Amino acid sequence: MDDRFYILVTGNCVVERHSQRVGALDTGDCFGEASYVPGAKRTATIRAAAAVTVLKVSSTLLEQVSASCQLRFNRVFLSALIARLQSAERARPSAA
């Protein structure tokens, strides 16, 4: 696995796990962020629903920016991950 993650600049993608759709990504969403965390493994496949534009971000390069830029990135990154986890939790069927 490389050290890059991606931000969806335009377009939409489908998130699949074991060949089943489990979610969708829209403009502004990120994927591949497991590469930003050492030891994390990829758990889903991202497929473009149509033409997309992505911004590739190297975590190695990100380590070279100023501390304030890294802090800002980490805050936004964590907020996005928390929102994704909360969204997944709401989407799970409740046990009866």
Short mmCIF file of N, CA and C in Angstrom, two decimals, residues 28-75:
data_model
loop_
_atom_site.label_atom_id
_atom_site.label_comp_id
_atom_site.label_asym_id
_atom_site.label_seq_id
_atom_site.Cartn_x
_atom_site.Cartn_y
_atom_site.Cartn_z
N GLY A 28 -15.93 16.35 -2.37
CA GLY A 28 -15.43 16.81 -1.08
C GLY A 28 -15.09 15.69 -0.12
N ASP A 29 -15.59 14.48 -0.38
CA ASP A 29 -15.28 13.34 0.48
C ASP A 29 -13.87 12.83 0.19
N CYS A 30 -13.29 12.13 1.15
CA CYS A 30 -11.96 11.55 0.95
C CYS A 30 -12.03 10.04 1.06
N PHE A 31 -11.05 9.39 0.47
CA PHE A 31 -10.94 7.93 0.60
C PHE A 31 -9.46 7.54 0.52
N GLY A 32 -9.17 6.33 0.95
CA GLY A 32 -7.80 5.86 0.99
C GLY A 32 -7.05 6.38 2.19
N GLU A 33 -7.77 6.95 3.14
CA GLU A 33 -7.12 7.56 4.30
C GLU A 33 -6.45 6.55 5.22
N ALA A 34 -6.72 5.26 5.02
CA ALA A 34 -6.03 4.25 5.82
C ALA A 34 -4.52 4.34 5.60
N SER A 35 -4.11 4.81 4.43
CA SER A 35 -2.68 4.94 4.16
C SER A 35 -2.03 6.02 5.01
N TYR A 36 -2.84 6.92 5.54
CA TYR A 36 -2.32 7.99 6.40
C TYR A 36 -2.00 7.48 7.80
N VAL A 37 -2.59 6.37 8.16
CA VAL A 37 -2.41 5.79 9.49
C VAL A 37 -1.52 4.55 9.36
N PRO A 38 -0.32 4.57 9.94
CA PRO A 38 0.58 3.41 9.82
C PRO A 38 -0.07 2.13 10.35
N GLY A 39 0.03 1.05 9.57
CA GLY A 39 -0.49 -0.24 9.99
C GLY A 39 -1.95 -0.48 9.66
N ALA A 40 -2.68 0.56 9.24
CA ALA A 40 -4.09 0.38 8.90
C ALA A 40 -4.22 -0.34 7.57
N LYS A 41 -5.28 -1.11 7.40
CA LYS A 41 -5.49 -1.87 6.18
C LYS A 41 -6.73 -1.37 5.45
N ARG A 42 -6.68 -1.49 4.14
CA ARG A 42 -7.81 -1.10 3.30
C ARG A 42 -8.95 -2.10 3.52
N THR A 43 -10.17 -1.60 3.68
CA THR A 43 -11.30 -2.49 3.94
C THR A 43 -12.42 -2.35 2.91
N ALA A 44 -12.27 -1.46 1.94
CA ALA A 44 -13.33 -1.25 0.96
C ALA A 44 -12.72 -0.93 -0.39
N THR A 45 -13.54 -1.06 -1.41
CA THR A 45 -13.16 -0.71 -2.78
C THR A 45 -13.98 0.51 -3.18
N ILE A 46 -13.32 1.48 -3.81
CA ILE A 46 -13.99 2.68 -4.29
C ILE A 46 -14.09 2.59 -5.80
N ARG A 47 -15.30 2.74 -6.34
CA ARG A 47 -15.51 2.70 -7.79
C ARG A 47 -16.19 3.99 -8.23
N ALA A 48 -15.65 4.58 -9.28
CA ALA A 48 -16.26 5.78 -9.83
C ALA A 48 -17.60 5.43 -10.46
N ALA A 49 -18.63 6.21 -10.15
CA ALA A 49 -19.95 6.01 -10.73
C ALA A 49 -20.00 6.59 -12.15
N ALA A 50 -19.16 7.57 -12.41
CA ALA A 50 -19.02 8.22 -13.72
C ALA A 50 -17.66 8.92 -13.70
N ALA A 51 -17.45 9.85 -14.59
CA ALA A 51 -16.17 10.57 -14.60
C ALA A 51 -15.98 11.32 -13.28
N VAL A 52 -14.78 11.23 -12.72
CA VAL A 52 -14.46 11.90 -11.47
C VAL A 52 -13.11 12.62 -11.61
N THR A 53 -12.91 13.59 -10.74
CA THR A 53 -11.61 14.24 -10.59
C THR A 53 -11.22 14.08 -9.14
N VAL A 54 -9.99 13.58 -8.91
CA VAL A 54 -9.52 13.40 -7.55
C VAL A 54 -8.23 14.17 -7.34
N LEU A 55 -8.02 14.57 -6.10
CA LEU A 55 -6.77 15.20 -5.67
C LEU A 55 -6.01 14.15 -4.87
N LYS A 56 -4.81 13.83 -5.33
CA LYS A 56 -3.99 12.84 -4.64
C LYS A 56 -3.11 13.56 -3.63
N VAL A 57 -3.16 13.13 -2.37
CA VAL A 57 -2.39 13.75 -1.30
C VAL A 57 -1.43 12.72 -0.73
N SER A 58 -0.15 13.05 -0.73
CA SER A 58 0.86 12.16 -0.19
C SER A 58 1.03 12.46 1.30
N SER A 59 0.90 11.43 2.13
CA SER A 59 1.08 11.66 3.56
C SER A 59 2.54 12.00 3.87
N THR A 60 3.47 11.50 3.05
CA THR A 60 4.87 11.87 3.22
C THR A 60 5.07 13.36 2.98
N LEU A 61 4.45 13.87 1.95
CA LEU A 61 4.54 15.30 1.66
C LEU A 61 3.85 16.11 2.74
N LEU A 62 2.73 15.62 3.24
CA LEU A 62 1.99 16.31 4.29
C LEU A 62 2.85 16.48 5.55
N GLU A 63 3.72 15.53 5.81
CA GLU A 63 4.61 15.63 6.96
C GLU A 63 5.62 16.77 6.84
N GLN A 64 5.79 17.29 5.63
CA GLN A 64 6.78 18.33 5.39
C GLN A 64 6.20 19.74 5.48
N VAL A 65 4.89 19.87 5.62
CA VAL A 65 4.28 21.20 5.73
C VAL A 65 4.40 21.69 7.16
N SER A 66 4.04 22.93 7.38
CA SER A 66 4.18 23.53 8.71
C SER A 66 3.32 22.79 9.74
N ALA A 67 3.71 22.94 10.99
CA ALA A 67 2.98 22.29 12.09
C ALA A 67 1.54 22.79 12.14
N SER A 68 1.32 24.08 11.89
CA SER A 68 -0.05 24.61 11.93
C SER A 68 -0.89 24.03 10.79
N CYS A 69 -0.29 23.82 9.63
CA CYS A 69 -1.02 23.20 8.52
C CYS A 69 -1.36 21.74 8.85
N GLN A 70 -0.42 21.02 9.43
CA GLN A 70 -0.68 19.64 9.84
C GLN A 70 -1.78 19.57 10.89
N LEU A 71 -1.77 20.48 11.84
CA LEU A 71 -2.80 20.50 12.88
C LEU A 71 -4.17 20.75 12.27
N ARG A 72 -4.23 21.72 11.36
CA ARG A 72 -5.51 22.02 10.69
C ARG A 72 -6.00 20.81 9.91
N PHE A 73 -5.09 20.18 9.17
CA PHE A 73 -5.46 19.00 8.41
C PHE A 73 -5.99 17.91 9.33
N ASN A 74 -5.27 17.62 10.41
CA ASN A 74 -5.68 16.56 11.34
C ASN A 74 -7.04 16.84 11.96
N ARG A 75 -7.33 18.10 12.25
CA ARG A 75 -8.66 18.44 12.81
C ARG A 75 -9.76 18.15 11.80
#
